[in-house]
């Protein structure tokens, strides 16, 4: 991760991405992802969209946090386990500009 221009004392919106073959599977995942808790944090602003490249559907779930490696790793692991149980696959995370 490039660390230039990042303020680690600031709260950022971090988006986690998951790919699903079908839109209904992506939407069916909302409930399970909304229930996930990592260090008392929950995912918010869940949405399904067409990906910029490729086919299928992309589920995006956001969380507002200060950047912390252990916290992001924990969120990513919980998100990945949940998504894989629902026949999707986690496709990384990123910061909103």
Coordinates of N, CA, C and O in Angstrom, one line a residue:
X1 N 0.8 -1.2 0.0 CA 0.0 0.0 0.0 C 0.9 1.2 0.0 O 1.8 1.3 0.8
X2 N 0.6 2.2 -0.8 CA 1.3 3.4 -0.9 C 0.9 4.3 0.3 O -0.3 4.5 0.5
X3 N 1.8 4.8 1.1 CA 1.4 5.5 2.3 C 1.6 7.0 2.1 O 1.3 7.8 3.1
X4 N 2.0 7.5 1.0 CA 2.1 9.0 0.8 C 0.7 9.6 0.9 O -0.3 9.1 0.4
X5 N 0.7 10.7 1.6 CA -0.5 11.5 1.7 C -1.6 10.9 2.5 O -2.8 11.3 2.4
X6 N -1.3 9.8 3.3 CA -2.4 9.3 4.1 C -2.1 9.7 5.6 O -1.0 9.7 6.1
X7 N -3.2 10.2 6.2 CA -3.1 10.6 7.6 C -3.7 9.5 8.4 O -4.9 9.2 8.4
X8 N -2.9 8.8 9.2 CA -3.3 7.6 9.9 C -4.1 8.0 11.2 O -4.6 7.1 11.9
X9 N -4.3 9.3 11.4 CA -5.1 9.7 12.5 C -6.5 10.1 12.0 O -7.4 10.4 12.8
X10 N -6.7 10.0 10.7 CA -8.0 10.4 10.1 C -8.9 9.1 9.9 O -8.3 8.0 9.7
X11 N -10.2 9.3 9.9 CA -11.1 8.2 9.6 C -11.4 8.2 8.1 O -11.7 9.2 7.5
X12 N -11.2 7.0 7.5 CA -11.4 6.8 6.1 C -12.6 5.8 5.9 O -12.9 5.0 6.7
X13 N -13.2 6.0 4.7 CA -14.2 4.9 4.3 C -13.4 3.9 3.5 O -12.8 4.2 2.5
X14 N -13.4 2.7 4.1 CA -12.8 1.5 3.4 C -13.8 0.7 2.8 O -14.8 0.2 3.5
X15 N -13.7 0.4 1.5 CA -14.7 -0.4 0.8 C -14.1 -1.8 0.6 O -13.0 -2.0 0.2
X16 N -14.9 -2.8 0.9 CA -14.6 -4.2 0.7 C -15.4 -4.7 -0.5 O -16.6 -4.5 -0.5
X17 N -14.8 -5.5 -1.4 CA -15.5 -5.9 -2.6 C -15.6 -7.4 -2.7 O -14.7 -8.1 -2.2
X18 N -16.7 -7.9 -3.2 CA -16.9 -9.3 -3.4 C -17.6 -9.5 -4.8 O -18.4 -8.6 -5.2
X19 N -17.2 -10.5 -5.5 CA -17.8 -10.8 -6.8 C -18.7 -12.0 -6.7 O -18.4 -13.0 -6.0
X20 N -19.9 -11.9 -7.4 CA -20.9 -12.9 -7.4 C -21.3 -13.1 -8.9 O -21.3 -12.1 -9.7
X21 N -21.6 -14.3 -9.2 CA -22.0 -14.6 -10.6 C -23.4 -14.0 -10.9 O -23.6 -13.5 -12.0
X22 N -24.2 -14.1 -9.9 CA -25.6 -13.6 -10.1 C -26.0 -12.5 -9.1 O -25.6 -12.5 -8.0
X23 N -26.8 -11.6 -9.6 CA -27.2 -10.4 -8.8 C -28.0 -10.9 -7.5 O -27.8 -10.3 -6.4
X24 N -28.9 -11.9 -7.7 CA -29.6 -12.3 -6.5 C -28.8 -12.9 -5.4 O -29.0 -12.7 -4.2
X25 N -27.7 -13.6 -5.8 CA -26.8 -14.1 -4.7 C -26.1 -13.0 -4.0 O -25.8 -13.0 -2.8
X26 N -25.7 -11.9 -4.7 CA -25.0 -10.8 -4.1 C -26.0 -10.1 -3.2 O -25.6 -9.8 -2.0
X27 N -27.2 -9.9 -3.6 CA -28.2 -9.3 -2.7 C -28.6 -10.2 -1.5 O -28.8 -9.6 -0.4
X28 N -28.6 -11.5 -1.7 CA -28.8 -12.4 -0.6 C -27.8 -12.3 0.5 O -28.0 -12.7 1.6
X29 N -26.6 -11.9 0.1 CA -25.5 -11.8 1.1 C -25.6 -10.6 2.0 O -24.9 -10.5 3.1
X30 N -26.5 -9.6 1.7 CA -26.6 -8.4 2.5 C -26.8 -8.7 4.0 O -26.1 -8.2 4.9
X31 N -27.7 -9.6 4.3 CA -28.1 -9.9 5.7 C -26.9 -10.4 6.5 O -26.6 -10.0 7.6
X32 N -26.2 -11.4 5.9 CA -25.1 -12.0 6.6 C -23.9 -11.0 6.8 O -23.3 -10.9 7.9
X33 N -23.7 -10.2 5.8 CA -22.6 -9.2 5.9 C -23.0 -8.1 6.9 O -22.1 -7.6 7.7
X34 N -24.2 -7.7 7.0 CA -24.7 -6.7 7.9 C -24.5 -7.1 9.4 O -24.3 -6.3 10.3
X35 N -24.6 -8.4 9.6 CA -24.5 -9.0 10.9 C -23.0 -9.2 11.4 O -22.8 -9.4 12.6
X36 N -22.1 -9.1 10.5 CA -20.7 -9.3 10.9 C -20.2 -8.2 11.8 O -20.6 -7.0 11.6
X37 N -19.5 -8.5 12.8 CA -18.9 -7.6 13.8 C -17.4 -7.9 13.9 O -17.1 -9.1 14.2
X38 N -16.6 -6.9 13.8 CA -15.2 -7.1 14.0 C -14.8 -5.9 14.9 O -14.9 -4.7 14.5
X39 N -14.3 -6.2 16.1 CA -14.0 -5.1 17.1 C -15.1 -4.1 17.2 O -14.9 -2.9 17.2
X40 N -16.4 -4.6 17.3 CA -17.6 -3.8 17.5 C -17.9 -2.9 16.3 O -18.7 -2.0 16.4
X41 N -17.3 -3.2 15.1 CA -17.5 -2.5 13.9 C -18.4 -3.3 13.0 O -18.3 -4.5 12.9
X42 N -19.3 -2.6 12.2 CA -20.1 -3.3 11.3 C -19.9 -2.7 9.9 O -19.6 -1.6 9.8
X43 N -20.2 -3.5 8.9 CA -20.2 -3.0 7.5 C -21.5 -2.2 7.3 O -22.5 -2.6 7.7
X44 N -21.3 -1.1 6.5 CA -22.5 -0.3 6.2 C -22.5 0.0 4.7 O -21.6 -0.4 3.9
X45 N -23.5 0.7 4.2 CA -23.6 1.1 2.9 C -23.4 0.0 1.9 O -22.6 0.1 0.9
X46 N -24.1 -1.1 2.1 CA -24.0 -2.2 1.2 C -24.7 -1.9 -0.1 O -25.8 -1.3 -0.1
X47 N -24.1 -2.3 -1.2 CA -24.7 -2.1 -2.5 C -24.2 -3.1 -3.5 O -23.1 -3.6 -3.4
X48 N -25.0 -3.3 -4.6 CA -24.6 -4.2 -5.6 C -24.5 -3.4 -6.9 O -25.3 -2.5 -7.2
X49 N -23.4 -3.6 -7.7 CA -23.2 -2.9 -8.9 C -22.5 -3.8 -9.9 O -22.0 -4.8 -9.6
X50 N -22.5 -3.3 -11.1 CA -21.8 -4.0 -12.2 C -20.3 -3.6 -12.0 O -20.0 -2.5 -11.8
X51 N -19.4 -4.6 -12.1 CA -18.0 -4.2 -12.0 C -17.5 -3.4 -13.2 O -18.1 -3.5 -14.2
X52 N -16.4 -2.7 -12.9 CA -15.8 -1.9 -14.0 C -15.4 -2.8 -15.2 O -15.4 -2.4 -16.3
X53 N -14.9 -4.0 -14.8 CA -14.4 -4.9 -15.8 C -15.0 -6.3 -15.6 O -15.2 -6.6 -14.4
X54 N -15.2 -7.0 -16.6 CA -15.7 -8.4 -16.4 C -17.2 -8.5 -16.3 O -17.9 -7.5 -16.3
X55 N -17.7 -9.7 -16.0 CA -19.1 -9.9 -15.8 C -19.5 -10.1 -14.4 O -18.7 -9.8 -13.5
X56 N -20.7 -10.6 -14.2 CA -21.2 -10.9 -12.8 C -21.6 -9.6 -12.1 O -21.9 -8.6 -12.8
X57 N -21.6 -9.7 -10.8 CA -22.0 -8.5 -10.0 C -21.0 -8.3 -8.8 O -20.5 -9.3 -8.3
X58 N -20.9 -7.1 -8.4 CA -20.0 -6.8 -7.4 C -20.8 -6.2 -6.2 O -21.6 -5.3 -6.3
X59 N -20.5 -6.8 -5.0 CA -21.1 -6.3 -3.8 C -20.0 -5.5 -3.1 O -18.8 -5.9 -3.1
X60 N -20.4 -4.3 -2.7 CA -19.5 -3.4 -2.0 C -20.0 -3.1 -0.6 O -21.2 -2.8 -0.4
X61 N -19.2 -3.3 0.4 CA -19.6 -3.0 1.8 C -18.5 -2.1 2.4 O -17.3 -2.3 2.2
X62 N -18.9 -1.1 3.1 CA -18.0 -0.1 3.6 C -18.0 -0.1 5.1 O -18.9 -0.5 5.8
X63 N -16.9 0.4 5.6 CA -16.7 0.6 7.1 C -15.8 1.9 7.2 O -14.9 2.1 6.4
X64 N -16.2 2.7 8.2 CA -15.4 3.9 8.5 C -14.5 3.7 9.7 O -14.9 3.4 10.8
X65 N -13.2 3.8 9.4 CA -12.2 3.4 10.4 C -10.9 4.3 10.2 O -10.7 4.8 9.1
X66 N -10.1 4.4 11.2 CA -8.7 4.8 11.1 C -8.0 3.7 10.5 O -8.2 2.5 10.9
X67 N -7.0 3.9 9.7 CA -6.2 2.9 9.1 C -5.3 2.2 10.1 O -4.5 2.8 10.7
X68 N -5.6 0.9 10.2 CA -4.8 0.0 11.1 C -4.7 -1.4 10.5 O -5.7 -2.0 10.1
X69 N -3.5 -1.8 10.3 CA -3.2 -3.1 9.6 C -4.0 -4.3 10.2 O -4.7 -5.0 9.5
X70 N -3.9 -4.4 11.5 CA -4.6 -5.5 12.2 C -6.1 -5.5 12.0 O -6.8 -6.5 11.8
X71 N -6.7 -4.3 12.1 CA -8.1 -4.1 12.0 C -8.6 -4.4 10.6 O -9.5 -5.1 10.4
X72 N -7.9 -3.9 9.6 CA -8.2 -4.1 8.2 C -8.1 -5.6 7.9 O -9.0 -6.2 7.2
X73 N -7.1 -6.3 8.4 CA -6.9 -7.7 8.2 C -8.0 -8.5 8.8 O -8.6 -9.4 8.2
X74 N -8.4 -8.1 10.0 CA -9.6 -8.8 10.6 C -10.9 -8.6 9.9 O -11.6 -9.5 9.7
X75 N -11.1 -7.4 9.4 CA -12.3 -7.1 8.6 C -12.3 -7.9 7.3 O -13.3 -8.5 6.9
X76 N -11.1 -7.9 6.7 CA -11.0 -8.6 5.4 C -11.2 -10.1 5.6 O -11.9 -10.8 4.8
X77 N -10.7 -10.7 6.6 CA -10.8 -12.1 6.9 C -12.3 -12.5 7.2 O -12.8 -13.5 6.6
X78 N -13.0 -11.7 8.0 CA -14.4 -12.0 8.3 C -15.2 -11.8 7.1 O -16.1 -12.7 6.8
X79 N -15.0 -10.8 6.3 CA -15.7 -10.5 5.0 C -15.5 -11.7 4.1 O -16.5 -12.2 3.5
X80 N -14.3 -12.1 3.9 CA -14.0 -13.2 3.0 C -14.7 -14.5 3.4 O -15.3 -15.2 2.5
X81 N -14.6 -14.9 4.6 CA -15.3 -16.1 5.1 C -16.8 -16.1 4.8 O -17.3 -17.0 4.4
X82 N -17.4 -14.9 5.1 CA -18.8 -14.8 4.9 C -19.2 -14.9 3.4 O -20.1 -15.6 3.1
X83 N -18.4 -14.2 2.6 CA -18.7 -14.2 1.2 C -18.5 -15.6 0.5 O -19.3 -16.0 -0.3
X84 N -17.5 -16.3 0.9 CA -17.2 -17.6 0.4 C -18.3 -18.6 0.7 O -18.6 -19.5 -0.1
X85 N -18.8 -18.5 1.9 CA -19.9 -19.4 2.3 C -21.2 -19.1 1.5 O -22.0 -20.0 1.3
X86 N -21.3 -17.9 0.9 CA -22.4 -17.6 0.1 C -22.1 -17.7 -1.5 O -22.8 -17.1 -2.3
X87 N -21.1 -18.4 -1.8 CA -20.7 -18.7 -3.2 C -20.3 -17.5 -4.0 O -20.5 -17.4 -5.2
X88 N -19.6 -16.6 -3.3 CA -19.0 -15.5 -3.9 C -17.5 -15.5 -3.6 O -17.0 -16.5 -3.0
X89 N -16.8 -14.6 -4.1 CA -15.4 -14.5 -3.7 C -15.0 -13.0 -3.4 O -15.4 -12.1 -4.1
X90 N -14.2 -12.9 -2.3 CA -13.7 -11.6 -1.9 C -12.7 -11.1 -3.0 O -11.9 -11.8 -3.5
X91 N -12.8 -9.8 -3.3 CA -12.0 -9.2 -4.4 C -11.2 -8.0 -3.9 O -11.1 -7.0 -4.6
X92 N -10.9 -8.0 -2.6 CA -10.0 -6.9 -2.1 C -10.7 -5.8 -1.4 O -11.9 -5.9 -1.2
X93 N -10.0 -4.8 -1.1 CA -10.5 -3.6 -0.5 C -9.8 -2.4 -1.0 O -8.7 -2.5 -1.5
X94 N -10.4 -1.2 -0.7 CA -9.7 0.0 -1.1 C -10.3 1.2 -0.4 O -11.4 1.1 0.3
X95 N -9.6 2.3 -0.5 CA -10.1 3.6 0.2 C -10.9 4.4 -0.8 O -10.5 4.5 -2.0
X96 N -12.0 5.0 -0.3 CA -12.7 6.0 -1.1 C -11.9 7.2 -1.2 O -11.2 7.7 -0.3
X97 N -11.8 7.8 -2.4 CA -11.0 9.0 -2.6 C -11.6 10.2 -1.8 O -12.7 10.2 -1.4

